[in-house]
PDB file of C-alpha atoms in Angstrom:
ATOM      1  CA  MET A   1      15.709  -1.761  -0.451  1.00 81.00           C
ATOM      2  CA  THR A   2      12.010  -2.539  -0.448  1.00 91.00           C
ATOM      3  CA  LEU A   3       9.949  -0.229   1.753  1.00 95.00           C
ATOM      4  CA  SER A   4       6.943  -0.932   3.943  1.00 95.00           C
ATOM      5  CA  GLY A   5       3.603   0.462   2.844  1.00 95.00           C
ATOM      6  CA  ARG A   6       3.717   3.501   5.126  1.00 94.00           C
ATOM      7  CA  ASP A   7       7.337   4.292   4.243  1.00 95.00           C
ATOM      8  CA  ALA A   8       6.567   3.926   0.537  1.00 96.00           C
ATOM      9  CA  TYR A   9       3.705   6.414   1.001  1.00 97.00           C
ATOM     10  CA  ARG A  10       5.991   8.978   2.638  1.00 96.00           C
ATOM     11  CA  ASP A  11       8.715   8.544   0.035  1.00 97.00           C
ATOM     12  CA  GLU A  12       6.348   8.734  -2.946  1.00 97.00           C
ATOM     13  CA  LEU A  13       4.476  11.779  -1.630  1.00 98.00           C
ATOM     14  CA  THR A  14       7.774  13.572  -0.941  1.00 98.00           C
ATOM     15  CA  ALA A  15       8.897  12.965  -4.521  1.00 98.00           C
ATOM     16  CA  LEU A  16       5.571  14.061  -5.996  1.00 98.00           C
ATOM     17  CA  ALA A  17       5.597  17.262  -3.921  1.00 97.00           C
ATOM     18  CA  ALA A  18       8.854  18.309  -5.566  1.00 97.00           C
ATOM     19  CA  GLU A  19       6.896  18.715  -8.800  1.00 97.00           C
ATOM     20  CA  ASP A  20       3.512  19.740  -7.360  1.00 97.00           C
ATOM     21  CA  PRO A  21       3.523  22.666  -4.922  1.00 97.00           C
ATOM     22  CA  SER A  22      -0.137  22.078  -4.047  1.00 97.00           C
ATOM     23  CA  LEU A  23       0.642  18.855  -2.157  1.00 98.00           C
ATOM     24  CA  VAL A  24       0.721  19.231   1.628  1.00 98.00           C
ATOM     25  CA  CYS A  25       1.266  16.637   4.347  1.00 97.00           C
ATOM     26  CA  LEU A  26      -0.407  16.511   7.776  1.00 96.00           C
ATOM     27  CA  GLU A  27       0.385  14.006  10.540  1.00 95.00           C
ATOM     28  CA  ALA A  28      -1.254  13.429  13.921  1.00 92.00           C
ATOM     29  CA  ASP A  29       1.858  12.773  15.989  1.00 80.00           C
ATOM     30  CA  LEU A  30       2.901   9.796  13.862  1.00 73.00           C
ATOM     31  CA  GLY A  31       5.531  11.265  11.577  1.00 64.00           C
ATOM     32  CA  GLY A  32       8.601  10.936  13.766  1.00 66.00           C
ATOM     33  CA  LYS A  33      11.546  13.287  13.750  1.00 74.00           C
ATOM     34  CA  ASN A  34      12.923  12.161  10.384  1.00 83.00           C
ATOM     35  CA  HIS A  35       9.838  12.345   8.192  1.00 91.00           C
ATOM     36  CA  PRO A  36      11.134  12.726   4.605  1.00 94.00           C
ATOM     37  CA  PHE A  37       8.375  15.161   3.619  1.00 94.00           C
ATOM     38  CA  GLN A  38       9.180  17.421   6.554  1.00 94.00           C
ATOM     39  CA  THR A  39      12.866  17.376   5.638  1.00 94.00           C
ATOM     40  CA  ALA A  40      12.259  18.147   1.963  1.00 96.00           C
ATOM     41  CA  HIS A  41       9.270  20.497   2.258  1.00 96.00           C
ATOM     42  CA  PRO A  42       9.145  21.908   5.817  1.00 95.00           C
ATOM     43  CA  ASP A  43       6.776  24.738   4.855  1.00 96.00           C
ATOM     44  CA  ARG A  44       4.142  22.209   3.710  1.00 97.00           C
ATOM     45  CA  PHE A  45       4.374  19.759   6.630  1.00 95.00           C
ATOM     46  CA  PHE A  46       2.132  20.011   9.701  1.00 94.00           C
ATOM     47  CA  ASN A  47       2.235  17.791  12.781  1.00 93.00           C
ATOM     48  CA  VAL A  48      -1.008  18.574  14.592  1.00 92.00           C
ATOM     49  CA  GLY A  49      -0.473  16.245  17.556  1.00 91.00           C
ATOM     50  CA  ILE A  50      -3.193  13.951  18.876  1.00 91.00           C
ATOM     51  CA  ALA A  51      -6.020  15.967  17.317  1.00 93.00           C
ATOM     52  CA  GLU A  52      -7.191  13.664  14.546  1.00 95.00           C
ATOM     53  CA  GLY A  53     -10.605  15.239  13.971  1.00 95.00           C
ATOM     54  CA  ALA A  54      -9.091  18.705  13.849  1.00 96.00           C
ATOM     55  CA  MET A  55      -6.510  17.436  11.338  1.00 96.00           C
ATOM     56  CA  ILE A  56      -9.269  16.255   8.988  1.00 97.00           C
ATOM     57  CA  ASP A  57     -11.070  19.590   9.400  1.00 97.00           C
ATOM     58  CA  MET A  58      -7.833  21.466   8.617  1.00 97.00           C
ATOM     59  CA  ALA A  59      -7.388  19.321   5.515  1.00 97.00           C
ATOM     60  CA  ALA A  60     -10.906  20.247   4.378  1.00 97.00           C
ATOM     61  CA  GLY A  61      -9.991  23.935   4.587  1.00 97.00           C
ATOM     62  CA  LEU A  62      -6.724  23.386   2.740  1.00 98.00           C
ATOM     63  CA  ALA A  63      -8.571  21.512  -0.017  1.00 98.00           C
ATOM     64  CA  ALA A  64     -11.058  24.385  -0.319  1.00 97.00           C
ATOM     65  CA  GLY A  65      -8.062  26.684  -0.736  1.00 97.00           C
ATOM     66  CA  GLY A  66      -6.725  24.744  -3.718  1.00 96.00           C
ATOM     67  CA  TYR A  67      -4.262  22.429  -1.974  1.00 97.00           C
ATOM     68  CA  LYS A  68      -4.099  18.612  -2.112  1.00 98.00           C
ATOM     69  CA  PRO A  69      -3.828  17.498   1.516  1.00 98.00           C
ATOM     70  CA  PHE A  70      -2.552  14.052   2.493  1.00 98.00           C
ATOM     71  CA  VAL A  71      -3.163  13.236   6.149  1.00 97.00           C
ATOM     72  CA  SER A  72      -1.973  10.274   8.181  1.00 96.00           C
ATOM     73  CA  THR A  73      -2.514   8.767  11.601  1.00 95.00           C
ATOM     74  CA  PHE A  74      -3.231   5.393  13.194  1.00 95.00           C
ATOM     75  CA  ALA A  75      -6.118   3.684  11.396  1.00 96.00           C
ATOM     76  CA  PRO A  76      -8.327   3.416  14.530  1.00 95.00           C
ATOM     77  CA  PHE A  77      -7.991   7.131  15.185  1.00 96.00           C
ATOM     78  CA  ALA A  78      -8.485   8.099  11.542  1.00 95.00           C
ATOM     79  CA  ALA A  79     -11.490   5.889  10.817  1.00 96.00           C
ATOM     80  CA  LEU A  80     -13.156   5.815  14.245  1.00 95.00           C
ATOM     81  CA  ARG A  81     -12.112   8.757  16.405  1.00 95.00           C
ATOM     82  CA  ALA A  82     -12.369  11.178  13.470  1.00 96.00           C
ATOM     83  CA  ALA A  83     -15.351   9.437  11.856  1.00 96.00           C
ATOM     84  CA  GLU A  84     -17.657  12.462  11.889  1.00 96.00           C
ATOM     85  CA  SER A  85     -15.018  14.704  10.334  1.00 96.00           C
ATOM     86  CA  LEU A  86     -14.334  12.027   7.718  1.00 96.00           C
ATOM     87  CA  LYS A  87     -18.029  11.748   6.880  1.00 97.00           C
ATOM     88  CA  LEU A  88     -18.383  15.494   6.407  1.00 97.00           C
ATOM     89  CA  THR A  89     -15.036  16.162   4.703  1.00 97.00           C
ATOM     90  CA  LEU A  90     -14.691  13.142   2.411  1.00 97.00           C
ATOM     91  CA  GLY A  91     -18.401  12.491   1.948  1.00 97.00           C
ATOM     92  CA  TYR A  92     -20.649  15.516   2.274  1.00 97.00           C
ATOM     93  CA  LEU A  93     -18.069  18.073   1.061  1.00 97.00           C
ATOM     94  CA  ASN A  94     -16.411  15.621  -1.363  1.00 97.00           C
ATOM     95  CA  ALA A  95     -13.132  17.362  -0.512  1.00 97.00           C
ATOM     96  CA  GLY A  96      -9.997  16.188  -2.248  1.00 97.00           C
ATOM     97  CA  VAL A  97      -8.362  14.874   0.934  1.00 98.00           C
ATOM     98  CA  THR A  98      -6.392  11.623   1.051  1.00 98.00           C
ATOM     99  CA  VAL A  99      -6.267   9.787   4.381  1.00 98.00           C
ATOM    100  CA  VAL A 100      -3.425   7.281   4.728  1.00 98.00           C
ATOM    101  CA  ALA A 101      -4.078   4.986   7.694  1.00 97.00           C
ATOM    102  CA  PRO A 102      -1.246   2.729   8.900  1.00 96.00           C
ATOM    103  CA  TYR A 103      -1.602   0.288  11.800  1.00 95.00           C
ATOM    104  CA  ALA A 104      -4.774  -1.124  10.232  1.00 96.00           C
ATOM    105  CA  GLY A 105      -6.146  -4.446  11.390  1.00 95.00           C
ATOM    106  CA  VAL A 106      -4.125  -5.687  14.355  1.00 95.00           C
ATOM    107  CA  SER A 107      -0.742  -4.620  12.982  1.00 95.00           C
ATOM    108  CA  GLY A 108      -0.326  -2.511  16.127  1.00 92.00           C
ATOM    109  CA  ALA A 109      -0.527  -5.810  18.021  1.00 92.00           C
ATOM    110  CA  TRP A 110       1.457  -5.010  21.160  1.00 89.00           C
ATOM    111  CA  PHE A 111      -0.313  -1.659  21.582  1.00 90.00           C
ATOM    112  CA  GLY A 112      -3.511  -3.481  22.489  1.00 89.00           C
ATOM    113  CA  THR A 113      -7.185  -3.180  21.663  1.00 89.00           C
ATOM    114  CA  THR A 114      -7.227   0.638  21.640  1.00 90.00           C
ATOM    115  CA  HIS A 115      -4.805   0.589  18.694  1.00 92.00           C
ATOM    116  CA  HIS A 116      -6.445  -2.227  16.744  1.00 94.00           C
ATOM    117  CA  CYS A 117      -8.701  -1.391  13.801  1.00 95.00           C
ATOM    118  CA  LEU A 118     -10.909  -4.140  12.410  1.00 96.00           C
ATOM    119  CA  GLU A 119     -13.842  -1.887  11.538  1.00 96.00           C
ATOM    120  CA  ASP A 120     -12.456   0.802   9.226  1.00 97.00           C
ATOM    121  CA  LEU A 121     -13.629  -0.656   5.914  1.00 97.00           C
ATOM    122  CA  ALA A 122     -17.177  -0.946   7.262  1.00 97.00           C
ATOM    123  CA  VAL A 123     -17.105   2.721   8.293  1.00 97.00           C
ATOM    124  CA  LEU A 124     -15.511   4.143   5.153  1.00 97.00           C
ATOM    125  CA  ARG A 125     -17.449   1.957   2.705  1.00 96.00           C
ATOM    126  CA  SER A 126     -20.648   3.466   4.116  1.00 96.00           C
ATOM    127  CA  VAL A 127     -19.574   7.003   3.112  1.00 97.00           C
ATOM    128  CA  PRO A 128     -20.523   7.708  -0.536  1.00 96.00           C
ATOM    129  CA  GLY A 129     -17.866   8.998  -2.892  1.00 95.00           C
ATOM    130  CA  VAL A 130     -14.741   7.830  -1.045  1.00 98.00           C
ATOM    131  CA  THR A 131     -12.165   5.805  -2.978  1.00 98.00           C
ATOM    132  CA  ILE A 132     -10.871   3.064  -0.650  1.00 98.00           C
ATOM    133  CA  ALA A 133      -7.634   1.178  -1.239  1.00 98.00           C
ATOM    134  CA  ALA A 134      -5.588  -1.446   0.603  1.00 97.00           C
ATOM    135  CA  PRO A 135      -2.405  -1.898  -1.452  1.00 97.00           C
ATOM    136  CA  TYR A 136      -0.066  -4.848  -1.042  1.00 96.00           C
ATOM    137  CA  GLY A 137       3.625  -4.007  -1.265  1.00 93.00           C
ATOM    138  CA  GLU A 138       5.647  -0.968  -2.233  1.00 95.00           C
ATOM    139  CA  ALA A 139       4.814  -0.833  -5.947  1.00 94.00           C
ATOM    140  CA  GLU A 140       1.055  -0.895  -5.334  1.00 96.00           C
ATOM    141  CA  MET A 141       1.262   1.729  -2.588  1.00 96.00           C
ATOM    142  CA  ARG A 142       3.221   4.079  -4.826  1.00 96.00           C
ATOM    143  CA  ALA A 143       0.711   3.575  -7.651  1.00 96.00           C
ATOM    144  CA  VAL A 144      -2.240   4.295  -5.336  1.00 97.00           C
ATOM    145  CA  ILE A 145      -0.593   7.469  -3.990  1.00 97.00           C
ATOM    146  CA  ARG A 146       0.163   8.719  -7.509  1.00 96.00           C
ATOM    147  CA  SER A 147      -3.418   8.070  -8.581  1.00 96.00           C
ATOM    148  CA  ALA A 148      -4.822   9.847  -5.510  1.00 97.00           C
ATOM    149  CA  ALA A 149      -2.594  12.885  -6.106  1.00 97.00           C
ATOM    150  CA  ARG A 150      -3.712  13.117  -9.735  1.00 95.00           C
ATOM    151  CA  SER A 151      -7.404  12.567  -9.149  1.00 93.00           C
ATOM    152  CA  GLY A 152      -8.146  15.172  -6.482  1.00 91.00           C
ATOM    153  CA  ARG A 153     -10.869  12.836  -5.152  1.00 96.00           C
ATOM    154  CA  PRO A 154     -11.313  11.830  -1.496  1.00 98.00           C
ATOM    155  CA  HIS A 155      -9.344   8.689  -0.644  1.00 98.00           C
ATOM    156  CA  TYR A 156      -8.891   6.355   2.319  1.00 98.00           C
ATOM    157  CA  ILE A 157      -5.781   4.168   2.045  1.00 98.00           C
ATOM    158  CA  ARG A 158      -5.176   1.452   4.628  1.00 97.00           C
ATOM    159  CA  THR A 159      -1.814  -0.141   5.328  1.00 97.00           C
ATOM    160  CA  GLY A 160       0.040  -1.957   8.102  1.00 94.00           C
ATOM    161  CA  ARG A 161       2.897  -0.967  10.367  1.00 91.00           C
ATOM    162  CA  ASN A 162       6.424  -1.925   9.256  1.00 90.00           C
ATOM    163  CA  ALA A 163       5.940  -5.176   7.330  1.00 91.00           C
ATOM    164  CA  VAL A 164       7.613  -5.297   3.912  1.00 92.00           C
ATOM    165  CA  TYR A 165       6.094  -7.145   0.968  1.00 91.00           C
ATOM    166  CA  GLU A 166       7.153  -7.504  -2.650  1.00 83.00           C
ATOM    167  CA  SER A 167       4.425  -6.706  -5.177  1.00 80.00           C
ATOM    168  CA  MET A 168       4.530  -7.011  -8.924  1.00 77.00           C
ATOM    169  CA  PRO A 169       5.450  -3.868 -10.902  1.00 78.00           C
ATOM    170  CA  VAL A 170       2.404  -1.786 -11.753  1.00 84.00           C
ATOM    171  CA  PRO A 171       1.848  -1.176 -15.487  1.00 79.00           C
ATOM    172  CA  GLY A 172       1.760   2.369 -16.815  1.00 77.00           C
ATOM    173  CA  THR A 173      -1.993   2.047 -17.263  1.00 73.00           C
ATOM    174  CA  GLY A 174      -2.415   1.717 -13.506  1.00 83.00           C
ATOM    175  CA  LEU A 175      -3.844  -1.000 -11.272  1.00 91.00           C
ATOM    176  CA  PRO A 176      -6.520  -3.254 -12.829  1.00 91.00           C
ATOM    177  CA  PRO A 177      -9.814  -3.966 -11.016  1.00 91.00           C
ATOM    178  CA  VAL A 178      -8.590  -7.488 -10.250  1.00 95.00           C
ATOM    179  CA  ASN A 179      -4.959  -8.515  -9.896  1.00 94.00           C
ATOM    180  CA  TRP A 180      -4.854 -12.164 -10.912  1.00 94.00           C
ATOM    181  CA  GLU A 181      -2.009 -13.833  -9.071  1.00 92.00           C
ATOM    182  CA  SER A 182      -3.260 -17.109 -10.594  1.00 91.00           C
ATOM    183  CA  GLU A 183      -6.445 -17.679 -12.620  1.00 91.00           C
ATOM    184  CA  GLY A 184      -6.580 -21.418 -11.914  1.00 90.00           C
ATOM    185  CA  ASP A 185      -9.336 -23.862 -12.849  1.00 94.00           C
ATOM    186  CA  PRO A 186     -12.736 -22.159 -13.416  1.00 94.00           C
ATOM    187  CA  ASP A 187     -14.445 -25.088 -11.674  1.00 94.00           C
ATOM    188  CA  ASP A 188     -12.256 -24.754  -8.597  1.00 96.00           C
ATOM    189  CA  VAL A 189     -12.335 -22.351  -5.662  1.00 97.00           C
ATOM    190  CA  CYS A 190     -10.813 -18.879  -6.028  1.00 98.00           C
ATOM    191  CA  LEU A 191      -9.102 -17.068  -3.157  1.00 98.00           C
ATOM    192  CA  VAL A 192      -9.798 -13.332  -3.033  1.00 98.00           C
ATOM    193  CA  SER A 193      -7.326 -11.434  -0.894  1.00 97.00           C
ATOM    194  CA  VAL A 194      -7.656  -7.984   0.653  1.00 97.00           C
ATOM    195  CA  GLY A 195      -4.739  -5.947   1.970  1.00 95.00           C
ATOM    196  CA  GLU A 196      -1.278  -6.942   3.088  1.00 96.00           C
ATOM    197  CA  GLU A 197      -1.965  -9.834   5.440  1.00 96.00           C
ATOM    198  CA  GLY A 198      -4.871 -11.244   3.476  1.00 97.00           C
ATOM    199  CA  THR A 199      -2.648 -11.371   0.422  1.00 96.00           C
ATOM    200  CA  ARG A 200       0.300 -12.858   2.320  1.00 96.00           C
ATOM    201  CA  LEU A 201      -1.888 -15.689   3.618  1.00 97.00           C
ATOM    202  CA  SER A 202      -3.535 -16.251   0.241  1.00 97.00           C
ATOM    203  CA  LEU A 203      -0.195 -16.477  -1.544  1.00 96.00           C
ATOM    204  CA  ALA A 204       0.917 -19.105   0.950  1.00 97.00           C
ATOM    205  CA  ALA A 205      -2.350 -21.020   0.574  1.00 97.00           C
ATOM    206  CA  ARG A 206      -2.151 -20.888  -3.207  1.00 95.00           C
ATOM    207  CA  SER A 207       1.316 -22.434  -3.190  1.00 94.00           C
ATOM    208  CA  THR A 208      -0.065 -25.343  -1.150  1.00 93.00           C
ATOM    209  CA  THR A 209      -3.443 -25.884  -2.817  1.00 95.00           C
ATOM    210  CA  GLY A 210      -2.973 -24.632  -6.391  1.00 94.00           C
ATOM    211  CA  VAL A 211      -6.249 -22.697  -6.301  1.00 96.00           C
ATOM    212  CA  ALA A 212      -6.817 -19.471  -8.190  1.00 97.00           C
ATOM    213  CA  HIS A 213      -5.988 -16.240  -6.400  1.00 97.00           C
ATOM    214  CA  ALA A 214      -7.332 -12.763  -7.129  1.00 96.00           C
ATOM    215  CA  HIS A 215      -5.965  -9.797  -5.194  1.00 96.00           C
ATOM    216  CA  LEU A 216      -8.089  -6.638  -4.829  1.00 97.00           C
ATOM    217  CA  VAL A 217      -6.599  -3.198  -4.156  1.00 97.00           C
ATOM    218  CA  TYR A 218      -9.621  -0.883  -4.491  1.00 97.00           C
ATOM    219  CA  LEU A 219     -12.487  -1.734  -2.145  1.00 98.00           C
ATOM    220  CA  ASP A 220     -15.131   0.991  -2.448  1.00 97.00           C
ATOM    221  CA  HIS A 221     -18.565   0.244  -3.898  1.00 95.00           C
ATOM    222  CA  GLU A 222     -17.832   1.416  -7.433  1.00 96.00           C
ATOM    223  CA  HIS A 223     -14.566  -0.504  -7.770  1.00 96.00           C
ATOM    224  CA  LEU A 224     -15.941  -3.666  -6.143  1.00 97.00           C
ATOM    225  CA  ALA A 225     -18.883  -3.728  -8.555  1.00 96.00           C
ATOM    226  CA  GLU A 226     -16.399  -3.799 -11.428  1.00 96.00           C
ATOM    227  CA  SER A 227     -14.225  -6.389  -9.693  1.00 97.00           C
ATOM    228  CA  ALA A 228     -17.219  -8.613  -8.925  1.00 97.00           C
ATOM    229  CA  ALA A 229     -18.213  -8.706 -12.577  1.00 96.00           C
ATOM    230  CA  GLU A 230     -14.734  -9.868 -13.573  1.00 96.00           C
ATOM    231  CA  LEU A 231     -14.541 -12.438 -10.775  1.00 97.00           C
ATOM    232  CA  ALA A 232     -17.894 -13.926 -11.791  1.00 96.00           C
ATOM    233  CA  ARG A 233     -16.679 -14.400 -15.353  1.00 95.00           C
ATOM    234  CA  GLN A 234     -13.944 -16.718 -14.069  1.00 94.00           C
ATOM    235  CA  HIS A 235     -15.303 -18.546 -10.995  1.00 96.00           C
ATOM    236  CA  THR A 236     -18.410 -19.300  -8.929  1.00 96.00           C
ATOM    237  CA  ARG A 237     -16.901 -20.159  -5.517  1.00 97.00           C
ATOM    238  CA  PHE A 238     -14.797 -17.676  -3.562  1.00 98.00           C
ATOM    239  CA  VAL A 239     -13.001 -17.542  -0.234  1.00 98.00           C
ATOM    240  CA  VAL A 240     -12.233 -13.956   0.798  1.00 98.00           C
ATOM    241  CA  VAL A 241      -9.308 -13.434   3.177  1.00 98.00           C
ATOM    242  CA  GLU A 242      -9.278 -10.078   4.975  1.00 98.00           C
ATOM    243  CA  GLU A 243      -7.806  -8.600   8.154  1.00 97.00           C
ATOM    244  CA  HIS A 244     -11.106  -7.041   9.145  1.00 97.00           C
ATOM    245  CA  ARG A 245     -14.245  -8.082  10.941  1.00 95.00           C
ATOM    246  CA  SER A 246     -16.574 -10.167   8.807  1.00 93.00           C
ATOM    247  CA  GLN A 247     -19.333  -7.628   9.463  1.00 93.00           C
ATOM    248  CA  GLY A 248     -19.048  -4.823   6.933  1.00 95.00           C
ATOM    249  CA  GLY A 249     -16.061  -6.346   5.198  1.00 96.00           C
ATOM    250  CA  VAL A 250     -15.327  -7.087   1.568  1.00 97.00           C
ATOM    251  CA  ALA A 251     -16.757 -10.615   1.712  1.00 97.00           C
ATOM    252  CA  GLU A 252     -20.189  -9.256   2.615  1.00 96.00           C
ATOM    253  CA  ALA A 253     -19.980  -6.710  -0.189  1.00 97.00           C
ATOM    254  CA  LEU A 254     -19.009  -9.354  -2.743  1.00 97.00           C
ATOM    255  CA  ALA A 255     -21.737 -11.697  -1.534  1.00 97.00           C
ATOM    256  CA  LEU A 256     -24.325  -8.998  -2.270  1.00 96.00           C
ATOM    257  CA  ALA A 257     -22.745  -8.309  -5.655  1.00 96.00           C
ATOM    258  CA  LEU A 258     -22.539 -12.018  -6.561  1.00 96.00           C
ATOM    259  CA  PRO A 259     -25.928 -13.528  -5.560  1.00 95.00           C
ATOM    260  CA  SER A 260     -25.488 -16.565  -7.806  1.00 95.00           C
ATOM    261  CA  CYS A 261     -22.046 -17.398  -6.404  1.00 96.00           C
ATOM    262  CA  GLU A 262     -20.841 -18.858  -3.127  1.00 97.00           C
ATOM    263  CA  VAL A 263     -18.794 -16.363  -1.137  1.00 97.00           C
ATOM    264  CA  THR A 264     -17.255 -17.360   2.186  1.00 96.00           C
ATOM    265  CA  SER A 265     -14.663 -15.596   4.295  1.00 95.00           C
ATOM    266  CA  VAL A 266     -11.739 -15.975   6.619  1.00 97.00           C
ATOM    267  CA  ALA A 267     -11.970 -12.853   8.737  1.00 96.00           C
ATOM    268  CA  ALA A 268     -11.578 -11.580  12.296  1.00 92.00           C
ATOM    269  CA  GLY A 269     -15.031 -12.485  13.574  1.00 83.00           C
ATOM    270  CA  ARG A 270     -16.606 -10.813  16.604  1.00 87.00           C
ATOM    271  CA  GLN A 271     -14.193 -11.340  19.488  1.00 86.00           C
ATOM    272  CA  TRP A 272     -11.689  -8.878  20.955  1.00 88.00           C
ATOM    273  CA  PRO A 273      -7.993  -9.817  21.206  1.00 84.00           C
ATOM    274  CA  SER A 274      -7.264  -9.908  24.936  1.00 80.00           C
ATOM    275  CA  THR A 275      -3.594 -10.884  24.994  1.00 77.00           C
ATOM    276  CA  GLY A 276      -0.471  -9.345  23.512  1.00 77.00           C
ATOM    277  CA  GLY A 277       1.830 -10.743  20.890  1.00 87.00           C
ATOM    278  CA  ASP A 278       3.327  -9.838  17.567  1.00 92.00           C
ATOM    279  CA  HIS A 279       1.143  -9.134  14.551  1.00 95.00           C
ATOM    280  CA  GLN A 280       0.800 -12.696  13.335  1.00 93.00           C
ATOM    281  CA  GLU A 281       0.261 -14.077  16.850  1.00 93.00           C
ATOM    282  CA  VAL A 282      -2.664 -11.730  17.437  1.00 94.00           C
ATOM    283  CA  MET A 283      -4.074 -12.567  14.003  1.00 95.00           C
ATOM    284  CA  ALA A 284      -3.917 -16.271  14.882  1.00 93.00           C
ATOM    285  CA  THR A 285      -6.019 -15.696  18.015  1.00 92.00           C
ATOM    286  CA  LEU A 286      -8.655 -14.239  15.675  1.00 93.00           C
ATOM    287  CA  GLY A 287      -8.555 -17.223  13.323  1.00 93.00           C
ATOM    288  CA  LEU A 288      -6.510 -15.407  10.691  1.00 95.00           C
ATOM    289  CA  ASP A 289      -3.717 -17.828   9.919  1.00 96.00           C
ATOM    290  CA  LEU A 290      -2.685 -20.240   7.177  1.00 97.00           C
ATOM    291  CA  PRO A 291      -4.432 -23.326   8.661  1.00 97.00           C
ATOM    292  CA  ALA A 292      -7.697 -21.367   8.740  1.00 97.00           C
ATOM    293  CA  VAL A 293      -7.351 -20.393   5.079  1.00 98.00           C
ATOM    294  CA  LEU A 294      -6.474 -23.949   4.044  1.00 98.00           C
ATOM    295  CA  ALA A 295      -9.462 -25.293   5.971  1.00 97.00           C
ATOM    296  CA  ALA A 296     -11.793 -22.760   4.322  1.00 97.00           C
ATOM    297  CA  VAL A 297     -10.527 -23.747   0.862  1.00 97.00           C
ATOM    298  CA  ALA A 298     -11.045 -27.437   1.660  1.00 97.00           C
ATOM    299  CA  ARG A 299     -14.623 -26.825   2.816  1.00 96.00           C
ATOM    300  CA  ALA A 300     -15.399 -24.722  -0.254  1.00 96.00           C
ATOM    301  CA  ARG A 301     -13.989 -27.434  -2.509  1.00 95.00           C
ATOM    302  CA  ARG A 302     -16.280 -29.997  -0.900  1.00 90.00           C
ATOM    303  CA  GLY A 303     -19.188 -27.627  -1.446  1.00 80.00           C
ATOM    304  CA  ARG A 304     -20.102 -27.775   2.206  1.00 51.00           C
ATOM    305  CA  PRO A 305     -21.523 -24.799   4.107  1.00 44.00           C
ATOM    306  CA  THR A 306     -18.812 -22.902   5.892  1.00 42.00           C
ATOM    307  CA  ALA A 307     -19.861 -23.212   9.525  1.00 36.00           C
ATOM    308  CA  MET A 308     -16.842 -21.620  11.184  1.00 37.00           C
ATOM    309  CA  ALA A 309     -15.910 -23.057  14.560  1.00 33.00           C
ATOM    310  CA  ALA A 310     -16.122 -21.016  17.769  1.00 28.00           C
ATOM    311  CA  GLY A 311     -17.132 -17.875  15.896  1.00 32.00           C
ATOM    312  CA  ARG A 312     -13.631 -17.566  14.446  1.00 34.00           C
ATOM    313  CA  HIS A 313     -14.740 -17.101  10.847  1.00 35.00           C
ATOM    314  CA  ALA A 314     -17.982 -15.954   9.272  1.00 36.00           C
ATOM    315  CA  ARG A 315     -19.927 -17.187   6.280  1.00 36.00           C
ATOM    316  CA  ALA A 316     -20.771 -14.229   4.099  1.00 36.00           C
ATOM    317  CA  CYS A 317     -23.195 -15.718   1.592  1.00 38.00           C
ATOM    318  CA  VAL A 318     -24.368 -19.038   0.190  1.00 33.00           C
ATOM    319  CA  ARG A 319     -25.676 -19.574  -3.310  1.00 31.00           C
TER     320      ARG A 319
END
């Protein structure tokens, strides 16, 4: 049975901890009563309750003591409520702490605005030294967790709630800078997808339009610089699809890295979701749906400026 991103994280970390006694797991009241790590390794599992900043601070101390802490809570509380602790622990101290943040974007749709997180990449990308990942599917999540456990470097890993996606098996050499779902025609537009929902929408758009599609897992400055160089060798026009605000997102970063290319985006824009619904319904109110992606591809193919209607999408950069 294929697992969601957050369940794949828990399962992979539990298995790794059987071989590595330095791995510890901290949760901020999100683990539930049947957390597999707690069942398998109860002496290395800590549920700290709704004290996200304190959890990050505890993880910093554990890292200083030679442990490899993995901490998890809702993305808005990890990236925003605990932002100062993240800056000091992952950035200033460069502590080997991995933060796994489910409920990113608007995947916590019914919980409302307090539980939405469309700003986390902007926050974490501004902290030097943090490896940032948004895997798509179980295989990619497991590969990212294994890499984080081996590296001992600070990580921020974003995922959704319970959605399940199939990703291609990851080679033994690890994830490449760019995962080419389809390389397409060099003279045509290339979709660049970020995270679970961005990739889901891009896969659907690719099947309709036949455009190229590149999927990015690692989103920090160092990895994106490498990815941008590879993207520019293949294409000159890109449409980035990401479940994040356009401000501070991956499209802006790629536009800066690719000044001679045209980079446009389908992103959340500046408005706040004010009504409930399931994940995809709330995304649609933000302009994150398949018609929006298809329209962005059509505009990019015509070479027209991407003036997004009603503030729903944002142009990141024009050649």
